[in-house]
PDB file of C-alpha atoms in Angstrom:
ATOM      1  CA  MET A 542     103.624-109.510  35.532  1.00 81.00           C
ATOM      2  CA  LEU A 543     107.084-110.772  36.462  1.00 85.00           C
ATOM      3  CA  LEU A 544     108.241-113.716  34.769  1.00 88.00           C
ATOM      4  CA  SER A 545     111.071-115.870  36.105  1.00 92.00           C
ATOM      5  CA  LEU A 546     112.943-118.365  33.755  1.00 95.00           C
ATOM      6  CA  SER A 547     115.243-120.813  34.986  1.00 95.00           C
ATOM      7  CA  ILE A 548     118.430-121.676  33.117  1.00 97.00           C
ATOM      8  CA  SER A 549     118.517-125.327  34.862  1.00 96.00           C
ATOM      9  CA  ARG A 550     115.163-126.153  34.432  1.00 95.00           C
ATOM     10  CA  ILE A 551     115.415-125.186  30.674  1.00 97.00           C
ATOM     11  CA  ALA A 552     118.606-127.383  30.400  1.00 97.00           C
ATOM     12  CA  ASP A 553     116.836-130.098  32.310  1.00 96.00           C
ATOM     13  CA  SER A 554     114.103-130.219  29.775  1.00 96.00           C
ATOM     14  CA  ILE A 555     116.727-130.096  26.782  1.00 96.00           C
ATOM     15  CA  TYR A 556     118.704-133.262  28.099  1.00 96.00           C
ATOM     16  CA  ALA A 557     115.488-135.245  28.694  1.00 95.00           C
ATOM     17  CA  GLN A 558     113.757-134.375  25.147  1.00 94.00           C
ATOM     18  CA  ALA A 559     117.176-135.382  23.658  1.00 93.00           C
ATOM     19  CA  ALA A 560     117.359-138.807  25.646  1.00 92.00           C
ATOM     20  CA  LEU A 561     114.023-139.474  25.068  1.00 93.00           C
ATOM     21  CA  ASP A 562     114.369-138.766  21.429  1.00 89.00           C
ATOM     22  CA  ALA A 563     117.790-140.717  21.007  1.00 89.00           C
ATOM     23  CA  ALA A 564     115.800-143.481  22.797  1.00 91.00           C
ATOM     24  CA  THR A 565     112.676-143.631  20.597  1.00 90.00           C
ATOM     25  CA  ARG A 566     114.965-143.514  17.927  1.00 84.00           C
ATOM     26  CA  SER A 567     117.592-146.255  19.110  1.00 85.00           C
ATOM     27  CA  ILE A 568     120.096-144.044  18.533  1.00 82.00           C
ATOM     28  CA  GLU A 569     122.813-142.364  21.189  1.00 82.00           C
ATOM     29  CA  THR A 570     122.136-138.885  22.144  1.00 83.00           C
ATOM     30  CA  PRO A 571     124.024-136.601  20.178  1.00 83.00           C
ATOM     31  CA  ALA A 572     126.979-135.341  22.266  1.00 83.00           C
ATOM     32  CA  ALA A 573     126.526-131.849  22.000  1.00 87.00           C
ATOM     33  CA  LEU A 574     123.020-132.660  24.258  1.00 89.00           C
ATOM     34  CA  THR A 575     124.814-134.178  27.192  1.00 89.00           C
ATOM     35  CA  ARG A 576     125.704-132.747  30.452  1.00 92.00           C
ATOM     36  CA  ASP A 577     129.275-133.055  29.260  1.00 94.00           C
ATOM     37  CA  HIS A 578     128.437-129.768  27.361  1.00 93.00           C
ATOM     38  CA  HIS A 579     126.542-127.900  30.021  1.00 94.00           C
ATOM     39  CA  SER A 580     128.337-124.593  29.428  1.00 94.00           C
ATOM     40  CA  ALA A 581     127.789-124.490  25.882  1.00 94.00           C
ATOM     41  CA  ILE A 582     124.047-125.192  26.342  1.00 95.00           C
ATOM     42  CA  THR A 583     123.449-122.480  28.922  1.00 95.00           C
ATOM     43  CA  ASN A 584     125.436-119.969  26.471  1.00 94.00           C
ATOM     44  CA  LEU A 585     122.741-121.116  23.731  1.00 95.00           C
ATOM     45  CA  ILE A 586     119.891-120.761  26.592  1.00 96.00           C
ATOM     46  CA  VAL A 587     121.156-117.073  27.431  1.00 96.00           C
ATOM     47  CA  LYS A 588     121.269-116.139  24.094  1.00 95.00           C
ATOM     48  CA  LEU A 589     117.997-117.357  22.749  1.00 95.00           C
ATOM     49  CA  THR A 590     116.392-115.936  25.449  1.00 95.00           C
ATOM     50  CA  ALA A 591     117.903-112.412  24.907  1.00 95.00           C
ATOM     51  CA  GLU A 592     116.676-113.004  21.394  1.00 92.00           C
ATOM     52  CA  THR A 593     112.966-114.109  22.649  1.00 89.00           C
ATOM     53  CA  ILE A 594     113.100-110.847  25.012  1.00 90.00           C
ATOM     54  CA  SER A 595     113.660-108.706  22.092  1.00 89.00           C
ATOM     55  CA  SER A 596     110.997-110.092  20.066  1.00 85.00           C
ATOM     56  CA  LEU A 597     108.742-109.195  22.753  1.00 83.00           C
ATOM     57  CA  GLY A 598     109.113-105.382  22.129  1.00 81.00           C
ATOM     58  CA  PRO A 599     107.376-102.740  24.234  1.00 82.00           C
ATOM     59  CA  ILE A 600     106.004-104.999  26.328  1.00 82.00           C
ATOM     60  CA  VAL A 601     108.823-105.904  28.042  1.00 88.00           C
ATOM     61  CA  LYS A 602     109.963-103.355  30.874  1.00 90.00           C
ATOM     62  CA  LYS A 603     112.747-104.478  32.476  1.00 94.00           C
ATOM     63  CA  SER A 604     114.908-107.928  32.176  1.00 95.00           C
ATOM     64  CA  THR A 605     118.054-109.201  34.088  1.00 96.00           C
ATOM     65  CA  ILE A 606     119.538-110.704  31.039  1.00 94.00           C
ATOM     66  CA  ASP A 607     122.107-108.087  30.574  1.00 91.00           C
ATOM     67  CA  THR A 608     123.087-108.276  34.323  1.00 94.00           C
ATOM     68  CA  LEU A 609     123.332-112.262  34.305  1.00 93.00           C
ATOM     69  CA  GLN A 610     126.452-113.423  36.114  1.00 92.00           C
ATOM     70  CA  PRO A 611     128.178-116.673  35.029  1.00 88.00           C
ATOM     71  CA  ASP A 612     126.576-118.696  38.235  1.00 90.00           C
ATOM     72  CA  ASP A 613     123.005-116.908  37.992  1.00 94.00           C
ATOM     73  CA  ASP A 614     120.232-119.228  37.270  1.00 96.00           C
ATOM     74  CA  ILE A 615     117.219-117.174  37.176  1.00 96.00           C
ATOM     75  CA  ILE A 616     116.368-114.670  34.057  1.00 96.00           C
ATOM     76  CA  THR A 617     113.489-112.386  35.133  1.00 94.00           C
ATOM     77  CA  ILE A 618     111.481-110.537  32.326  1.00 92.00           C
ATOM     78  CA  ASP A 619     109.099-107.689  33.940  1.00 90.00           C
ATOM     79  CA  CYS A 620     106.129-107.323  31.160  1.00 84.00           C
ATOM     80  CA  ASP A 621     103.654-104.807  31.271  1.00 81.00           C
ATOM     81  CA  VAL A 622     100.743-106.818  31.295  1.00 74.00           C
ATOM     82  CA  ARG A 623      97.506-105.880  33.330  1.00 67.00           C
ATOM     83  CA  HIS A 624      95.211-109.064  32.570  1.00 63.00           C
ATOM     84  CA  HIS A 625      96.241-112.556  34.132  1.00 64.00           C
ATOM     85  CA  ASP A 626      94.050-115.292  32.250  1.00 62.00           C
ATOM     86  CA  ALA A 627      94.736-118.478  31.583  1.00 64.00           C
ATOM     87  CA  THR A 628      97.060-117.647  28.402  1.00 63.00           C
ATOM     88  CA  VAL A 629      98.976-115.306  29.910  1.00 64.00           C
ATOM     89  CA  ALA A 630      99.563-117.294  32.989  1.00 65.00           C
ATOM     90  CA  CYS A 631     101.541-120.148  30.424  1.00 77.00           C
ATOM     91  CA  LEU A 632     103.718-117.611  28.920  1.00 81.00           C
ATOM     92  CA  ARG A 633     106.688-118.783  31.131  1.00 84.00           C
ATOM     93  CA  THR A 634     106.147-122.421  29.959  1.00 86.00           C
ATOM     94  CA  ASN A 635     105.921-121.210  26.419  1.00 86.00           C
ATOM     95  CA  ILE A 636     108.995-119.230  26.449  1.00 90.00           C
ATOM     96  CA  GLU A 637     111.123-121.791  27.947  1.00 93.00           C
ATOM     97  CA  THR A 638     109.630-124.477  25.654  1.00 93.00           C
ATOM     98  CA  ALA A 639     110.423-122.277  22.622  1.00 93.00           C
ATOM     99  CA  ILE A 640     113.840-121.658  24.051  1.00 95.00           C
ATOM    100  CA  ALA A 641     114.365-125.426  24.518  1.00 96.00           C
ATOM    101  CA  TYR A 642     113.343-126.365  21.014  1.00 95.00           C
ATOM    102  CA  GLY A 643     115.573-123.575  19.857  1.00 95.00           C
ATOM    103  CA  VAL A 644     118.498-125.076  21.458  1.00 95.00           C
ATOM    104  CA  LEU A 645     117.743-128.361  20.315  1.00 95.00           C
ATOM    105  CA  ALA A 646     117.787-127.304  17.069  1.00 94.00           C
ATOM    106  CA  ARG A 647     120.904-125.454  16.676  1.00 93.00           C
ATOM    107  CA  ALA A 648     122.551-128.119  18.538  1.00 90.00           C
ATOM    108  CA  THR A 649     121.728-130.884  16.091  1.00 89.00           C
ATOM    109  CA  ALA A 650     121.711-128.800  12.912  1.00 90.00           C
ATOM    110  CA  GLY A 651     125.199-130.124  12.016  1.00 85.00           C
ATOM    111  CA  ALA A 652     124.307-133.999  13.080  1.00 82.00           C
ATOM    112  CA  ASP A 653     121.088-134.519  11.923  1.00 84.00           C
ATOM    113  CA  ILE A 654     119.375-131.876   9.841  1.00 88.00           C
ATOM    114  CA  THR A 655     115.814-133.651   9.593  1.00 89.00           C
ATOM    115  CA  LEU A 656     115.683-133.445  13.733  1.00 87.00           C
ATOM    116  CA  ALA A 657     117.046-129.968  13.370  1.00 90.00           C
ATOM    117  CA  LYS A 658     114.246-128.860  11.539  1.00 94.00           C
ATOM    118  CA  TRP A 659     111.993-130.808  13.479  1.00 91.00           C
ATOM    119  CA  TYR A 660     112.942-128.983  16.580  1.00 92.00           C
ATOM    120  CA  ALA A 661     113.029-125.468  14.794  1.00 93.00           C
ATOM    121  CA  SER A 662     109.475-126.181  14.071  1.00 92.00           C
ATOM    122  CA  LEU A 663     108.565-126.766  17.548  1.00 90.00           C
ATOM    123  CA  ALA A 664     110.313-123.753  18.719  1.00 90.00           C
ATOM    124  CA  LYS A 665     108.596-121.534  16.002  1.00 87.00           C
ATOM    125  CA  THR A 666     105.166-123.220  17.279  1.00 85.00           C
ATOM    126  CA  ALA A 667     105.670-122.289  20.768  1.00 83.00           C
ATOM    127  CA  ALA A 668     107.050-118.986  20.213  1.00 80.00           C
ATOM    128  CA  MET A 669     104.364-117.959  17.648  1.00 72.00           C
ATOM    129  CA  PRO A 670     101.482-116.963  19.951  1.00 62.00           C
ATOM    130  CA  LEU A 671     104.064-115.173  22.657  1.00 64.00           C
ATOM    131  CA  ASN A 672     103.271-111.645  21.321  1.00 60.00           C
ATOM    132  CA  GLN A 673      99.757-112.167  20.287  1.00 59.00           C
ATOM    133  CA  ARG A 674      99.152-113.190  23.803  1.00 53.00           C
ATOM    134  CA  ILE A 675     101.178-110.340  25.659  1.00 56.00           C
ATOM    135  CA  ARG A 676      99.739-107.770  23.418  1.00 52.00           C
ATOM    136  CA  ARG A 677      96.015-108.916  23.835  1.00 47.00           C
ATOM    137  CA  SER A 678      96.538-109.012  27.416  1.00 47.00           C
ATOM    138  CA  ALA A 679      98.217-105.546  27.993  1.00 47.00           C
TER     139      ALA A 679
END
């Protein structure tokens, strides 16, 4: 199964979540989570994607993470998964969600520890079932 992750789609979800959280808390969006810091956000996205790919273990046959060029938007992950049920079909979304919340957690850690812990727990929740789902389906 070939998964394609979009760096720009993940970044957009980070900006949207940060803006929504700021609006509901009646505060300004943290500066680190604005498009002014897009380069830093994309670097974190790539770093957390590499960590996620590593955590998937031998199920990952191949990925483009190591050959990524600065202007590339798509990271592919070729997983050795033979079954395609609904839970496996949601892997891309879960991986992107885990990465987005991981970036949010790291980007807010210095400014709002409570929010950073909340984002970290959401990242962990999104990532938790990844290995079980992939292994069960292989």
